[in-house]
């Protein structure tokens, strides 16, 4: 836990109401997303994230099954658009 009195304001680097937190004993990833966030992901990456970061083989199976995924992704796109190690969330989770 952190002492709220010891937190330094992030000021111009982080914006109003934000603070710096230092010294966590584990790697930290912060992802901020709201309705105005536009993802910069290709269709395969977007589906990979929407399905809970499933394995590429699972993604190919879903895309081969003709299920409406809400994307334009095809199973043949998986290898090109989701190479091994390209998802930072999956990489961190495997550490």
GROMACS .gro file of N, CA, C and O in nm:
model
  380
    1UNK      N    1   0.085  -0.119   0.000
    1UNK     CA    2   0.000   0.000   0.000
    1UNK      C    3   0.088   0.124   0.000
    1UNK      O    4   0.204   0.119   0.037
    2UNK      N    5   0.030   0.234  -0.038
    2UNK     CA    6   0.102   0.361  -0.048
    2UNK      C    7   0.043   0.462   0.047
    2UNK      O    8  -0.078   0.464   0.070
    3UNK      N    9   0.129   0.547   0.099
    3UNK     CA   10   0.085   0.658   0.182
    3UNK      C   11   0.041   0.770   0.087
    3UNK      O   12   0.123   0.824   0.013
    4UNK      N   13  -0.083   0.804   0.089
    4UNK     CA   14  -0.137   0.906  -0.002
    4UNK      C   15  -0.068   1.041   0.014
    4UNK      O   16  -0.061   1.119  -0.081
    5UNK      N   17  -0.012   1.067   0.130
    5UNK     CA   18   0.058   1.195   0.154
    5UNK      C   19   0.193   1.200   0.084
    5UNK      O   20   0.250   1.308   0.067
    6UNK      N   21   0.246   1.084   0.045
    6UNK     CA   22   0.378   1.079  -0.019
    6UNK      C   23   0.373   1.078  -0.172
    6UNK      O   24   0.476   1.076  -0.236
    7UNK      N   25   0.253   1.077  -0.229
    7UNK     CA   26   0.241   1.073  -0.375
    7UNK      C   27   0.269   1.210  -0.434
    7UNK      O   28   0.217   1.311  -0.387
    8UNK      N   29   0.353   1.211  -0.540
    8UNK     CA   30   0.386   1.338  -0.607
    8UNK      C   31   0.289   1.363  -0.723
    8UNK      O   32   0.264   1.272  -0.802
    9UNK      N   33   0.237   1.485  -0.737
    9UNK     CA   34   0.150   1.516  -0.851
    9UNK      C   35   0.224   1.496  -0.984
    9UNK      O   36   0.342   1.529  -0.995
   10UNK      N   37   0.156   1.442  -1.082
   10UNK     CA   38   0.217   1.418  -1.213
   10UNK      C   39   0.229   1.546  -1.294
   10UNK      O   40   0.304   1.551  -1.391
   11UNK      N   41   0.155   1.648  -1.257
   11UNK     CA   42   0.160   1.781  -1.322
   11UNK      C   43   0.141   1.768  -1.473
   11UNK      O   44   0.055   1.692  -1.518
   12UNK      N   45   0.222   1.840  -1.551
   12UNK     CA   46   0.205   1.845  -1.696
   12UNK      C   47   0.232   1.710  -1.761
   12UNK      O   48   0.179   1.679  -1.867
   13UNK      N   49   0.312   1.625  -1.697
   13UNK     CA   50   0.344   1.495  -1.756
   13UNK      C   51   0.225   1.399  -1.754
   13UNK      O   52   0.213   1.315  -1.840
   14UNK      N   53   0.140   1.411  -1.654
   14UNK     CA   54   0.030   1.315  -1.642
   14UNK      C   55  -0.107   1.376  -1.646
   14UNK      O   56  -0.205   1.307  -1.667
   15UNK      N   57  -0.116   1.504  -1.621
   15UNK     CA   58  -0.246   1.570  -1.622
   15UNK      C   59  -0.300   1.592  -1.483
   15UNK      O   60  -0.249   1.537  -1.385
   16UNK      N   61  -0.404   1.672  -1.472
   16UNK     CA   62  -0.460   1.705  -1.341
   16UNK      C   63  -0.520   1.583  -1.272
   16UNK      O   64  -0.577   1.495  -1.337
   17UNK      N   65  -0.503   1.576  -1.142
   17UNK     CA   66  -0.561   1.468  -1.064
   17UNK      C   67  -0.483   1.337  -1.071
   17UNK      O   68  -0.528   1.236  -1.018
   18UNK      N   69  -0.365   1.338  -1.134
   18UNK     CA   70  -0.286   1.215  -1.144
   18UNK      C   71  -0.158   1.231  -1.063
   18UNK      O   72  -0.107   1.340  -1.046
   19UNK      N   73  -0.108   1.118  -1.016
   19UNK     CA   74   0.012   1.119  -0.933
   19UNK      C   75   0.110   1.013  -0.982
   19UNK      O   76   0.073   0.921  -1.055
   20UNK      N   77   0.238   1.030  -0.943
   20UNK     CA   78   0.339   0.928  -0.970
   20UNK      C   79   0.341   0.828  -0.856
   20UNK      O   80   0.340   0.865  -0.740
   21UNK      N   81   0.342   0.701  -0.890
   21UNK     CA   82   0.355   0.594  -0.792
   21UNK      C   83   0.484   0.520  -0.830
   21UNK      O   84   0.501   0.478  -0.943
   22UNK      N   85   0.574   0.507  -0.735
   22UNK     CA   86   0.702   0.442  -0.765
   22UNK      C   87   0.728   0.329  -0.667
   22UNK      O   88   0.677   0.328  -0.556
   23UNK      N   89   0.809   0.237  -0.712
   23UNK     CA   90   0.856   0.132  -0.624
   23UNK      C   91   0.771   0.008  -0.615
   23UNK      O   92   0.775  -0.061  -0.516
   24UNK      N   93   0.695  -0.025  -0.720
   24UNK     CA   94   0.618  -0.149  -0.714
   24UNK      C   95   0.713  -0.267  -0.733
   24UNK      O   96   0.806  -0.259  -0.814
   25UNK      N   97   0.695  -0.374  -0.661
   25UNK     CA   98   0.785  -0.489  -0.672
   25UNK      C   99   0.752  -0.580  -0.792
   25UNK      O  100   0.807  -0.687  -0.803
   26UNK      N  101   0.663  -0.539  -0.879
   26UNK     CA  102   0.625  -0.619  -0.994
   26UNK      C  103   0.607  -0.527  -1.115
   26UNK      O  104   0.587  -0.407  -1.099
   27UNK      N  105   0.616  -0.583  -1.236
   27UNK     CA  106   0.593  -0.500  -1.356
   27UNK      C  107   0.448  -0.452  -1.359
   27UNK      O  108   0.357  -0.526  -1.322
   28UNK      N  109   0.427  -0.330  -1.403
   28UNK     CA  110   0.294  -0.271  -1.405
   28UNK      C  111   0.262  -0.222  -1.546
   28UNK      O  112   0.345  -0.159  -1.610
   29UNK      N  113   0.143  -0.255  -1.592
   29UNK     CA  114   0.093  -0.202  -1.719
   29UNK      C  115  -0.036  -0.128  -1.687
   29UNK      O  116  -0.124  -0.182  -1.621
   30UNK      N  117  -0.046  -0.005  -1.733
   30UNK     CA  118  -0.167   0.073  -1.712
   30UNK      C  119  -0.230   0.099  -1.849
   30UNK      O  120  -0.166   0.154  -1.937
   31UNK      N  121  -0.352   0.056  -1.865
   31UNK     CA  122  -0.426   0.079  -1.989
   31UNK      C  123  -0.551   0.158  -1.952
   31UNK      O  124  -0.631   0.115  -1.869
   32UNK      N  125  -0.564   0.275  -2.013
   32UNK     CA  126  -0.682   0.357  -1.988
   32UNK      C  127  -0.766   0.355  -2.114
   32UNK      O  128  -0.719   0.385  -2.223
   33UNK      N  129  -0.890   0.315  -2.099
   33UNK     CA  130  -0.980   0.304  -2.214
   33UNK      C  131  -1.117   0.354  -2.174
   33UNK      O  132  -1.165   0.325  -2.065
   34UNK      N  133  -1.176   0.432  -2.262
   34UNK     CA  134  -1.314   0.474  -2.241
   34UNK      C  135  -1.384   0.474  -2.376
   34UNK      O  136  -1.327   0.430  -2.476
   35UNK      N  137  -1.504   0.524  -2.382
   35UNK     CA  138  -1.581   0.520  -2.507
   35UNK      C  139  -1.519   0.604  -2.617
   35UNK      O  140  -1.552   0.586  -2.734
   36UNK      N  141  -1.429   0.696  -2.583
   36UNK     CA  142  -1.366   0.782  -2.683
   36UNK      C  143  -1.232   0.728  -2.732
   36UNK      O  144  -1.171   0.784  -2.822
   37UNK      N  145  -1.185   0.618  -2.673
   37UNK     CA  146  -1.057   0.559  -2.712
   37UNK      C  147  -1.073   0.487  -2.845
   37UNK      O  148  -1.159   0.400  -2.859
   38UNK      N  149  -0.990   0.525  -2.940
   38UNK     CA  150  -0.992   0.458  -3.070
   38UNK      C  151  -0.875   0.361  -3.074
   38UNK      O  152  -0.760   0.402  -3.070
   39UNK      N  153  -0.904   0.231  -3.079
   39UNK     CA  154  -0.795   0.134  -3.080
   39UNK      C  155  -0.713   0.143  -3.208
   39UNK      O  156  -0.767   0.166  -3.316
   40UNK      N  157  -0.583   0.127  -3.194
   40UNK     CA  158  -0.495   0.124  -3.311
   40UNK      C  159  -0.452  -0.020  -3.333
   40UNK      O  160  -0.336  -0.055  -3.324
   41UNK      N  161  -0.551  -0.104  -3.355
   41UNK     CA  162  -0.529  -0.246  -3.373
   41UNK      C  163  -0.582  -0.288  -3.509
   41UNK      O  164  -0.682  -0.233  -3.556
   42UNK      N  165  -0.518  -0.388  -3.568
   42UNK     CA  166  -0.576  -0.444  -3.690
   42UNK      C  167  -0.692  -0.536  -3.648
   42UNK      O  168  -0.713  -0.560  -3.530
   43UNK      N  169  -0.765  -0.587  -3.744
   43UNK     CA  170  -0.885  -0.665  -3.715
   43UNK      C  171  -0.855  -0.792  -3.635
   43UNK      O  172  -0.932  -0.831  -3.547
   44UNK      N  173  -0.742  -0.855  -3.662
   44UNK     CA  174  -0.704  -0.977  -3.590
   44UNK      C  175  -0.669  -0.944  -3.446
   44UNK      O  176  -0.710  -1.012  -3.352
   45UNK      N  177  -0.589  -0.838  -3.425
   45UNK     CA  178  -0.552  -0.797  -3.290
   45UNK      C  179  -0.675  -0.757  -3.209
   45UNK      O  180  -0.686  -0.788  -3.091
   46UNK      N  181  -0.768  -0.688  -3.273
   46UNK     CA  182  -0.890  -0.645  -3.206
   46UNK      C  183  -0.972  -0.767  -3.160
   46UNK      O  184  -1.016  -0.773  -3.045
   47UNK      N  185  -0.985  -0.865  -3.246
   47UNK     CA  186  -1.060  -0.985  -3.209
   47UNK      C  187  -0.986  -1.064  -3.101
   47UNK      O  188  -1.048  -1.115  -3.008
   48UNK      N  189  -0.854  -1.072  -3.110
   48UNK     CA  190  -0.772  -1.138  -3.008
   48UNK      C  191  -0.799  -1.076  -2.871
   48UNK      O  192  -0.820  -1.148  -2.773
   49UNK      N  193  -0.803  -0.946  -2.863
   49UNK     CA  194  -0.831  -0.876  -2.737
   49UNK      C  195  -0.976  -0.896  -2.692
   49UNK      O  196  -1.002  -0.921  -2.575
   50UNK      N  197  -1.069  -0.886  -2.785
   50UNK     CA  198  -1.211  -0.901  -2.750
   50UNK      C  199  -1.243  -1.040  -2.695
   50UNK      O  200  -1.331  -1.055  -2.611
   51UNK      N  201  -1.171  -1.140  -2.743
   51UNK     CA  202  -1.196  -1.277  -2.700
   51UNK      C  203  -1.112  -1.316  -2.578
   51UNK      O  204  -1.102  -1.434  -2.544
   52UNK      N  205  -1.051  -1.219  -2.514
   52UNK     CA  206  -0.977  -1.247  -2.390
   52UNK      C  207  -0.835  -1.295  -2.413
   52UNK      O  208  -0.783  -1.373  -2.335
   53UNK      N  209  -0.774  -1.249  -2.522
   53UNK     CA  210  -0.635  -1.282  -2.553
   53UNK      C  211  -0.615  -1.432  -2.576
   53UNK      O  212  -0.523  -1.493  -2.523
   54UNK      N  213  -0.705  -1.489  -2.656
   54UNK     CA  214  -0.697  -1.631  -2.688
   54UNK      C  215  -0.575  -1.661  -2.774
   54UNK      O  216  -0.519  -1.571  -2.839
   55UNK      N  217  -0.535  -1.786  -2.774
   55UNK     CA  218  -0.420  -1.830  -2.854
   55UNK      C  219  -0.451  -1.816  -3.004
   55UNK      O  220  -0.567  -1.823  -3.044
   56UNK      N  221  -0.348  -1.797  -3.086
   56UNK     CA  222  -0.370  -1.786  -3.231
   56UNK      C  223  -0.445  -1.907  -3.288
   56UNK      O  224  -0.527  -1.891  -3.378
   57UNK      N  225  -0.418  -2.027  -3.237
   57UNK     CA  226  -0.488  -2.146  -3.289
   57UNK      C  227  -0.639  -2.137  -3.261
   57UNK      O  228  -0.721  -2.175  -3.345
   58UNK      N  229  -0.674  -2.085  -3.144
   58UNK     CA  230  -0.816  -2.067  -3.110
   58UNK      C  231  -0.878  -1.960  -3.199
   58UNK      O  232  -0.991  -1.975  -3.247
   59UNK      N  233  -0.803  -1.855  -3.223
   59UNK     CA  234  -0.850  -1.747  -3.310
   59UNK      C  235  -0.876  -1.799  -3.451
   59UNK      O  236  -0.979  -1.769  -3.511
   60UNK      N  237  -0.783  -1.881  -3.502
   60UNK     CA  238  -0.802  -1.940  -3.636
   60UNK      C  239  -0.928  -2.028  -3.639
   60UNK      O  240  -1.004  -2.024  -3.735
   61UNK      N  241  -0.948  -2.106  -3.533
   61UNK     CA  242  -1.065  -2.195  -3.528
   61UNK      C  243  -1.195  -2.114  -3.528
   61UNK      O  244  -1.290  -2.148  -3.597
   62UNK      N  245  -1.199  -2.007  -3.450
   62UNK     CA  246  -1.318  -1.921  -3.445
   62UNK      C  247  -1.344  -1.860  -3.583
   62UNK      O  248  -1.456  -1.860  -3.632
   63UNK      N  249  -1.237  -1.809  -3.645
   63UNK     CA  250  -1.254  -1.744  -3.776
   63UNK      C  251  -1.289  -1.843  -3.886
   63UNK      O  252  -1.356  -1.808  -3.983
   64UNK      N  253  -1.249  -1.969  -3.872
   64UNK     CA  254  -1.282  -2.073  -3.971
   64UNK      C  255  -1.424  -2.124  -3.956
   64UNK      O  256  -1.478  -2.187  -4.046
   65UNK      N  257  -1.486  -2.097  -3.841
   65UNK     CA  258  -1.619  -2.153  -3.813
   65UNK      C  259  -1.733  -2.069  -3.867
   65UNK      O  260  -1.849  -2.101  -3.845
   66UNK      N  261  -1.702  -1.961  -3.934
   66UNK     CA  262  -1.804  -1.872  -3.992
   66UNK      C  263  -1.893  -1.805  -3.888
   66UNK      O  264  -2.006  -1.765  -3.916
   67UNK      N  265  -1.845  -1.793  -3.764
   67UNK     CA  266  -1.917  -1.719  -3.661
   67UNK      C  267  -1.901  -1.570  -3.691
   67UNK      O  268  -1.794  -1.526  -3.732
   68UNK      N  269  -2.007  -1.494  -3.674
   68UNK     CA  270  -1.999  -1.350  -3.695
   68UNK      C  271  -1.922  -1.287  -3.579
   68UNK      O  272  -1.970  -1.282  -3.466
   69UNK      N  273  -1.798  -1.243  -3.606
   69UNK     CA  274  -1.713  -1.187  -3.501
   69UNK      C  275  -1.722  -1.035  -3.493
   69UNK      O  276  -1.664  -0.975  -3.404
   70UNK      N  277  -1.790  -0.975  -3.587
   70UNK     CA  278  -1.798  -0.830  -3.589
   70UNK      C  279  -1.673  -0.765  -3.647
   70UNK      O  280  -1.655  -0.645  -3.637
   71UNK      N  281  -1.585  -0.846  -3.705
   71UNK     CA  282  -1.463  -0.793  -3.768
   71UNK      C  283  -1.455  -0.846  -3.910
   71UNK      O  284  -1.533  -0.933  -3.951
   72UNK      N  285  -1.360  -0.795  -3.984
   72UNK     CA  286  -1.337  -0.842  -4.120
   72UNK      C  287  -1.220  -0.941  -4.125
   72UNK      O  288  -1.170  -0.973  -4.231
   73UNK      N  289  -1.176  -0.988  -4.009
   73UNK     CA  290  -1.063  -1.079  -4.001
   73UNK      C  291  -1.094  -1.213  -4.064
   73UNK      O  292  -1.207  -1.261  -4.059
   74UNK      N  293  -0.991  -1.275  -4.123
   74UNK     CA  294  -1.001  -1.410  -4.180
   74UNK      C  295  -0.897  -1.497  -4.112
   74UNK      O  296  -0.794  -1.448  -4.065
   75UNK      N  297  -0.921  -1.628  -4.108
   75UNK     CA  298  -0.827  -1.717  -4.041
   75UNK      C  299  -0.689  -1.712  -4.105
   75UNK      O  300  -0.588  -1.727  -4.038
   76UNK      N  301  -0.683  -1.686  -4.234
   76UNK     CA  302  -0.554  -1.677  -4.303
   76UNK      C  303  -0.475  -1.552  -4.262
   76UNK      O  304  -0.355  -1.543  -4.287
   77UNK      N  305  -0.540  -1.455  -4.198
   77UNK     CA  306  -0.474  -1.332  -4.154
   77UNK      C  307  -0.400  -1.347  -4.021
   77UNK      O  308  -0.317  -1.265  -3.987
   78UNK      N  309  -0.431  -1.451  -3.945
   78UNK     CA  310  -0.381  -1.461  -3.807
   78UNK      C  311  -0.228  -1.461  -3.801
   78UNK      O  312  -0.169  -1.387  -3.723
   79UNK      N  313  -0.162  -1.543  -3.881
   79UNK     CA  314  -0.015  -1.551  -3.876
   79UNK      C  315   0.051  -1.419  -3.911
   79UNK      O  316   0.152  -1.381  -3.850
   80UNK      N  317  -0.004  -1.348  -4.007
   80UNK     CA  318   0.056  -1.221  -4.051
   80UNK      C  319   0.028  -1.106  -3.956
   80UNK      O  320   0.112  -1.018  -3.938
   81UNK      N  321  -0.091  -1.105  -3.895
   81UNK     CA  322  -0.132  -0.989  -3.815
   81UNK      C  323  -0.123  -1.011  -3.664
   81UNK      O  324  -0.150  -0.920  -3.588
   82UNK      N  325  -0.086  -1.132  -3.622
   82UNK     CA  326  -0.069  -1.159  -3.479
   82UNK      C  327   0.052  -1.252  -3.461
   82UNK      O  328   0.039  -1.365  -3.415
   83UNK      N  329   0.172  -1.201  -3.499
   83UNK     CA  330   0.290  -1.286  -3.485
   83UNK      C  331   0.320  -1.315  -3.338
   83UNK      O  332   0.283  -1.237  -3.249
   84UNK      N  333   0.387  -1.425  -3.313
   84UNK     CA  334   0.422  -1.464  -3.176
   84UNK      C  335   0.497  -1.352  -3.106
   84UNK      O  336   0.589  -1.293  -3.161
   85UNK      N  337   0.454  -1.321  -2.984
   85UNK     CA  338   0.520  -1.217  -2.906
   85UNK      C  339   0.477  -1.075  -2.937
   85UNK      O  340   0.529  -0.980  -2.882
   86UNK      N  341   0.378  -1.058  -3.025
   86UNK     CA  342   0.338  -0.923  -3.065
   86UNK      C  343   0.237  -0.859  -2.970
   86UNK      O  344   0.215  -0.739  -2.975
   87UNK      N  345   0.176  -0.937  -2.882
   87UNK     CA  346   0.077  -0.882  -2.787
   87UNK      C  347   0.147  -0.857  -2.654
   87UNK      O  348   0.185  -0.951  -2.584
   88UNK      N  349   0.163  -0.731  -2.619
   88UNK     CA  350   0.235  -0.697  -2.495
   88UNK      C  351   0.163  -0.747  -2.371
   88UNK      O  352   0.226  -0.784  -2.273
   89UNK      N  353   0.030  -0.751  -2.373
   89UNK     CA  354  -0.045  -0.802  -2.260
   89UNK      C  355  -0.016  -0.951  -2.240
   89UNK      O  356   0.011  -0.996  -2.127
   90UNK      N  357  -0.018  -1.029  -2.348
   90UNK     CA  358   0.010  -1.172  -2.338
   90UNK      C  359   0.156  -1.196  -2.296
   90UNK      O  360   0.184  -1.284  -2.216
   91UNK      N  361   0.247  -1.116  -2.348
   91UNK     CA  362   0.388  -1.129  -2.311
   91UNK      C  363   0.408  -1.106  -2.163
   91UNK      O  364   0.478  -1.182  -2.096
   92UNK      N  365   0.346  -1.002  -2.108
   92UNK     CA  366   0.358  -0.973  -1.964
   92UNK      C  367   0.294  -1.082  -1.881
   92UNK      O  368   0.345  -1.119  -1.775
   93UNK      N  369   0.181  -1.135  -1.927
   93UNK     CA  370   0.110  -1.237  -1.850
   93UNK      C  371   0.189  -1.368  -1.842
   93UNK      O  372   0.175  -1.443  -1.746
   94UNK      N  373   0.274  -1.393  -1.942
   94UNK     CA  374   0.350  -1.517  -1.945
   94UNK      C  375   0.479  -1.510  -1.864
   94UNK      O  376   0.545  -1.610  -1.845
   95UNK      N  377   0.513  -1.392  -1.815
   95UNK     CA  378   0.637  -1.377  -1.736
   95UNK      C  379   0.622  -1.434  -1.598
   95UNK      O  380   0.522  -1.438  -1.538
   0.00000   0.00000   0.00000
